[in-house]
Coordinates of C-alpha atoms in Angstrom, one line a residue:
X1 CA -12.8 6.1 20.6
X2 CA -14.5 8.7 17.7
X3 CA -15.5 11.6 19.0
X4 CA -19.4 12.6 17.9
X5 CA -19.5 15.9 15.7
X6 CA -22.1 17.5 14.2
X7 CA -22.4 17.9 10.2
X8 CA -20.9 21.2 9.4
X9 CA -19.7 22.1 12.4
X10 CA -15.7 23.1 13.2
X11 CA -14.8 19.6 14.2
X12 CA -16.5 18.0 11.3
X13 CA -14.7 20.0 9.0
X14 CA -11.5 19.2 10.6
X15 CA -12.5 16.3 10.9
X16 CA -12.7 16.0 6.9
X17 CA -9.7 17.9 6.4
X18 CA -7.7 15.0 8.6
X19 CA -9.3 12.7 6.6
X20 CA -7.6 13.5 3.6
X21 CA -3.7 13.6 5.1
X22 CA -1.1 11.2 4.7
X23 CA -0.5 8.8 8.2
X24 CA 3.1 10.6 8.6
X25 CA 1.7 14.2 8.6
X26 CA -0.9 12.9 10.9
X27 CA 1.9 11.4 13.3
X28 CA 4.1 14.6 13.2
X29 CA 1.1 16.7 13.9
X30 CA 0.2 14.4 17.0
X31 CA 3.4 14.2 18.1
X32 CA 4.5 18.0 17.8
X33 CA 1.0 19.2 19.7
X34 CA 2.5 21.5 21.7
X35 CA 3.2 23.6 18.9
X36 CA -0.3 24.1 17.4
X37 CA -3.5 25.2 18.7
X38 CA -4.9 22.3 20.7
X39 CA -8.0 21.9 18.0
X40 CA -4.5 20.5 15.4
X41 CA -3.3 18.2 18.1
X42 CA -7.2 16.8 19.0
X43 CA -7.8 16.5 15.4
X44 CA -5.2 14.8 14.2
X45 CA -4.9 12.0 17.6
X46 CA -8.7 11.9 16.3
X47 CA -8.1 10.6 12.6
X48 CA -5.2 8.1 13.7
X49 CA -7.5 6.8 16.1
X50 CA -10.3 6.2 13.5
X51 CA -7.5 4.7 11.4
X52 CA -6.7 2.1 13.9
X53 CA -2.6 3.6 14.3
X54 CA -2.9 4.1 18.1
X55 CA -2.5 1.2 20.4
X56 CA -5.7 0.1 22.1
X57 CA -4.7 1.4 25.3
X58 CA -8.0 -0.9 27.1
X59 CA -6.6 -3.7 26.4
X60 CA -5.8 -5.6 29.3
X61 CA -1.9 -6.0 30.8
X62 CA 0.4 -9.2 30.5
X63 CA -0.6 -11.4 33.5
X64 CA 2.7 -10.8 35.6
X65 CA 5.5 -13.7 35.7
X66 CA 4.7 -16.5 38.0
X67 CA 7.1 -16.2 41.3
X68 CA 10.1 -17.7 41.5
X69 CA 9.8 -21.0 43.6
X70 CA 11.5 -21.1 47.0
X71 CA 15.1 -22.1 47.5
X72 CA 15.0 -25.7 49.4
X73 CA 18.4 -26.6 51.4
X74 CA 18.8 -29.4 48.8
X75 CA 19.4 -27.1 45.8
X76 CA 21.6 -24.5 48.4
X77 CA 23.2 -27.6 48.9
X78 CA 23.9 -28.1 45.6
X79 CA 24.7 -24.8 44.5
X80 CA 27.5 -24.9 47.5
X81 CA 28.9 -28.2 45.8
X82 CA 29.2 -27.1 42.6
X83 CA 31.1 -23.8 43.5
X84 CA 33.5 -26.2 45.7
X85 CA 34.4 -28.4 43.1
X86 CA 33.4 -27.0 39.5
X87 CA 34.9 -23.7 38.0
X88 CA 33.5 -20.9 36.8
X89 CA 34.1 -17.7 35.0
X90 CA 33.6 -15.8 38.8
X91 CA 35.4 -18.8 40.8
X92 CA 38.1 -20.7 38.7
X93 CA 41.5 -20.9 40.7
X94 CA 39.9 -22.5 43.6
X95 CA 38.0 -25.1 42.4
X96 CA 40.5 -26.2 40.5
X97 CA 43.4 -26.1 43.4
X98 CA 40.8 -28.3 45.6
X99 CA 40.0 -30.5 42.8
X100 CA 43.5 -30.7 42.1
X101 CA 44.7 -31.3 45.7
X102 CA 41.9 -33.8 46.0
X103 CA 43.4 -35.8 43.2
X104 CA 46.8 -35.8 45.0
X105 CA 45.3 -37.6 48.2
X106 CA 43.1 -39.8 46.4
X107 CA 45.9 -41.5 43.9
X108 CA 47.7 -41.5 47.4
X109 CA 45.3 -43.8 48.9
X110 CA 45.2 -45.8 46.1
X111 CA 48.3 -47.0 46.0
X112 CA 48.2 -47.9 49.3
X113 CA 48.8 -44.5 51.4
X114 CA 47.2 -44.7 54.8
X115 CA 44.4 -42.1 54.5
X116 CA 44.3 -41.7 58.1
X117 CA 48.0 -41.4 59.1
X118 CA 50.4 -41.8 56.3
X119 CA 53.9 -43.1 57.5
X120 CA 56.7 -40.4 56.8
X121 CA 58.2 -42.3 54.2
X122 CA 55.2 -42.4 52.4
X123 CA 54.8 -38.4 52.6
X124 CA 58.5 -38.5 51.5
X125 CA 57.6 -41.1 48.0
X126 CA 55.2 -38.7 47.5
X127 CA 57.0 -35.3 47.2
X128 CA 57.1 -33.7 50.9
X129 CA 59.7 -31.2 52.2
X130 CA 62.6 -33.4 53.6
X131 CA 65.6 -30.8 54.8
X132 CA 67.9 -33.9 53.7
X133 CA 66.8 -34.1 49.7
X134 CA 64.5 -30.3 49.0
X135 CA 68.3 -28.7 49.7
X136 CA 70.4 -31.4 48.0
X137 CA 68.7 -31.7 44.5
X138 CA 65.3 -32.1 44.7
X139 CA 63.9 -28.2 45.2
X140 CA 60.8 -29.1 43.4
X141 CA 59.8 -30.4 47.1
X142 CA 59.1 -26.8 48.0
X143 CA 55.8 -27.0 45.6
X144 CA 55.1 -30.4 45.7
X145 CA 54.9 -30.9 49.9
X146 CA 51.8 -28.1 49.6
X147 CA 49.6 -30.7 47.6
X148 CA 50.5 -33.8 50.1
X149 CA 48.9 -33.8 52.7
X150 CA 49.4 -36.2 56.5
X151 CA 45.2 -37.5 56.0
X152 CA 42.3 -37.0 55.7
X153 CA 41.3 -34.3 58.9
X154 CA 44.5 -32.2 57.9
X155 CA 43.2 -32.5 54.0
X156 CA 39.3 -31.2 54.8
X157 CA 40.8 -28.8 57.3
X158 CA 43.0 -26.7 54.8
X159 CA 40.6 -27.2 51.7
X160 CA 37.9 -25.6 53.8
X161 CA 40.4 -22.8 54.5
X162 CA 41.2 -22.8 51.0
X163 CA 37.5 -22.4 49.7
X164 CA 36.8 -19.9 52.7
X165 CA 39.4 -17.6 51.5
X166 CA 39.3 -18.3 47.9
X167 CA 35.2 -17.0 48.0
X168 CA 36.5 -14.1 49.8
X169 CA 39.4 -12.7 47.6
X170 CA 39.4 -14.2 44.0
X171 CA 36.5 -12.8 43.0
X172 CA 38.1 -9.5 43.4
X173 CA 42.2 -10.2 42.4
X174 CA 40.8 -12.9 39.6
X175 CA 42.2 -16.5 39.3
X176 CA 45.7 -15.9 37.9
X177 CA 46.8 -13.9 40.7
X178 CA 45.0 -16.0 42.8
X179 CA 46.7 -18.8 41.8
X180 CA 50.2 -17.2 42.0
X181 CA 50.0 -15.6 45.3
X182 CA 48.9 -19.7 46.7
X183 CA 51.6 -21.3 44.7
X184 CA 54.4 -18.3 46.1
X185 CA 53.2 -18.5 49.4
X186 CA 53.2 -22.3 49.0
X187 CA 57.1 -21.9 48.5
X188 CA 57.9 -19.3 50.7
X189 CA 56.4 -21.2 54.2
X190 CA 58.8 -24.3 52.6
X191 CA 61.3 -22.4 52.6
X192 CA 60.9 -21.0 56.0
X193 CA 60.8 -24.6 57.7
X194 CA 63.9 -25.2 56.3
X195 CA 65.6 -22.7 57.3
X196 CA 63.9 -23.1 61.1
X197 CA 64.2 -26.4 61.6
X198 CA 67.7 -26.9 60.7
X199 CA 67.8 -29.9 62.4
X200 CA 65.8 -31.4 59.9
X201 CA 62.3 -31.7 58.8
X202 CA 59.7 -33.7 56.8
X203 CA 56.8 -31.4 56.2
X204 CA 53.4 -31.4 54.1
X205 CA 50.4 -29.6 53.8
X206 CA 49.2 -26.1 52.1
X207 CA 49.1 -24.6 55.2
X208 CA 52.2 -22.3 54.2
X209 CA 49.7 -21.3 51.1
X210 CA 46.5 -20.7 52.7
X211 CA 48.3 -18.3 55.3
X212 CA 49.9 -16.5 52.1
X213 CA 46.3 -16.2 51.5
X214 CA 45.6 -14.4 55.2
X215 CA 48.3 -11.9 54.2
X216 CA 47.0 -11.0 50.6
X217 CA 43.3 -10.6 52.2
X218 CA 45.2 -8.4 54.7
X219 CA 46.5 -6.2 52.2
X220 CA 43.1 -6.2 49.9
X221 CA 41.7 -4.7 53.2
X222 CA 44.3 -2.1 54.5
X223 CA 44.6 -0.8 50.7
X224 CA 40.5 -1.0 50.7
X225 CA 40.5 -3.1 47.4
X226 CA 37.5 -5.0 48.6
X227 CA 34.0 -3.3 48.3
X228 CA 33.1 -2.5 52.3
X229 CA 32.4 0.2 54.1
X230 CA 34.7 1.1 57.1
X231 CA 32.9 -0.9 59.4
X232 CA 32.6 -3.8 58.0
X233 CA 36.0 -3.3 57.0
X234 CA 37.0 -3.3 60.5
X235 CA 35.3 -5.9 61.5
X236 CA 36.8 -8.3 58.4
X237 CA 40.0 -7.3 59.3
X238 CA 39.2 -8.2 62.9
X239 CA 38.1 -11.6 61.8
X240 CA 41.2 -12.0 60.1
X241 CA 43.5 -11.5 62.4
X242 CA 41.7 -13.4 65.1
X243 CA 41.7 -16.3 62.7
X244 CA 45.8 -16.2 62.2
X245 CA 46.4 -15.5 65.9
X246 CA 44.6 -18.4 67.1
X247 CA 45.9 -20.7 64.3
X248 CA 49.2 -20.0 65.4
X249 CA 48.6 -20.3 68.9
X250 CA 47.0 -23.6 68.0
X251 CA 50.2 -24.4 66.3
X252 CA 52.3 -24.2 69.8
X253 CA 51.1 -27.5 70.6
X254 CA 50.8 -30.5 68.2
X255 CA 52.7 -31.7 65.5
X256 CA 52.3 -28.8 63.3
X257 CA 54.7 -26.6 61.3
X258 CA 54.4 -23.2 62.5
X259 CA 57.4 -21.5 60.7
X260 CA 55.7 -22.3 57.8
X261 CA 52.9 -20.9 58.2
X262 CA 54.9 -17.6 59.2
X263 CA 56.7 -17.8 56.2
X264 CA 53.6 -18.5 54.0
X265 CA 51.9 -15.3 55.9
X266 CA 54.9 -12.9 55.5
X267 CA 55.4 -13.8 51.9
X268 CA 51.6 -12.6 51.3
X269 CA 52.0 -10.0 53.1
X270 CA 55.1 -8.3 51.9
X271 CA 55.3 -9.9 49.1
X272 CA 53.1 -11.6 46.7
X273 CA 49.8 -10.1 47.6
X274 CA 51.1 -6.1 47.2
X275 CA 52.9 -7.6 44.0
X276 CA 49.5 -9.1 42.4
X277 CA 47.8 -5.9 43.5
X278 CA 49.5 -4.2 41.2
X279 CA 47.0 -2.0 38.8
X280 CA 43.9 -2.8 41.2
X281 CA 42.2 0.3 42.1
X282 CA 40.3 1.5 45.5
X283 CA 36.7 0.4 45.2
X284 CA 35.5 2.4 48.5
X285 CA 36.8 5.0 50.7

């Protein structure tokens, strides 16, 4: 907006004598105010106004972004699904390890593997831990038993545990170690069986692995590598523990392989999980 001046006054002939200076002069002037009388600054705003260099500050504002629509259970839903089963840069060791332990049971039931109760010599075709053969040639059994698994309830029951744990922990320790700590753990509750039972035993499952997985998110929280305060802390490594206690005590009874979920636990704990931690620093106090 021009200001009104009348001919020959002091603002007029300012007014002329802006008229006749270059645009930078005019914008060093404006923008260095401070260190001239105020009549310099007013002046030369003034001619870079009448020039049309100054935005037209009147105009109106951007209409603001329309709001983001509401989340709907179908696309939670399918935002759940996706981090299940397909890998991404934040969550790629345990999608794949479900997908992959998926695979296993499905080529099982195709070929005629009872998804419901598979007979033990089925689990043994398939790669399970049998005391007679995983100590007389065949050690790859240790790591092969943790993808077979005796149907479907005992497949959805550890692939939940699997996901849980895997949401928790690989964010934070990344996929590689992720992935190492399951497959040690894996081999370490094998191993334990074997040396429990040794009457013999024909085991399956990742059980052994997903405790492995208890222990390494027992020692993210005692070294406080995960980002919680002390309370929440706490009360994680509360949760924890009562989940381990109670899946062991569930273990008394049943058909179901305690000593390797010991062995499994002990390995990430003492073992693989400080191992992998290695380098991690302390995100809280």
């Amino acid at each position: 907006m021009e200001v009104p001046t009348t001919p020959g006054s002091t603002a007029a002939l300012a007014a002329q004598l802006f008229a006749q200076k270059p645009e930078a002069e005019l914008l060093y002037l404006a923008q260095n105010a401070a260190r001239y009388p105020p009549a310099v600054g007013a002046a030369a705003v003034a001619e870079l106004n009448r020039r049309g260099l100054l935005p037209d500050t009147t105009s109106p504002l951007p209409p603001p972004p329309p709001p983001a629509p509401p989340e709907t259970w179908t696309a939670l839903v399918g935002q759940l699904l996706r981090g299940l089963f397909i890998p991404s840069r934040r969550f790629l060791a345990t999608p794949l390890l479900i997908d992959f332990t998926l695979l296993v049971f499905g080529l099982m039931v195709l070929s005629g593997v009872s998804a419901a109760s598979p007979t033990g010599r089925q689990l043994v075709l398939w790669g399970s831990n049998v005391s007679g053969l995983t100590l007389h040639g065949q050690p790859w059994r240790l790591l092969t038993s943790v993808f077979v698994h005796a149907g479907l309830s005992h497949l959805l029951l550890n692939l939940f545990s699997l996901w849980l744990l895997g949401l928790l922990v690989e964010d934070r320790v990344g996929p590689l170690r992720l992935l190492l700590v399951y497959l040690a753990c894996g081999v370490g509750g094998s191993l334990a069986s074997l040396w429990w039972h040794d009457q013999g035993i024909n085991s399956v499952g990742a059980s052994g692995a997903i405790f492995g997985l208890y222990g390494l998110l027992l020692v993210l929280l005692i070294g406080k590598k995960l980002v919680l305060d002390k309370s929440d802390r706490r009360a994680m490594l509360g949760l924890v523990l009562y989940l381990v206690f109670s899946n062991l005590l569930s273990g008394l009874s049943g058909n179901i392989d305690n000593a390797a979920h010991l062995g499994g636990l002990a390995t990430g704990l003492f073992i693989a999980g400080p191992l992998s931690l290695f380098g991690m620093k302390s995100v809280n106090k």
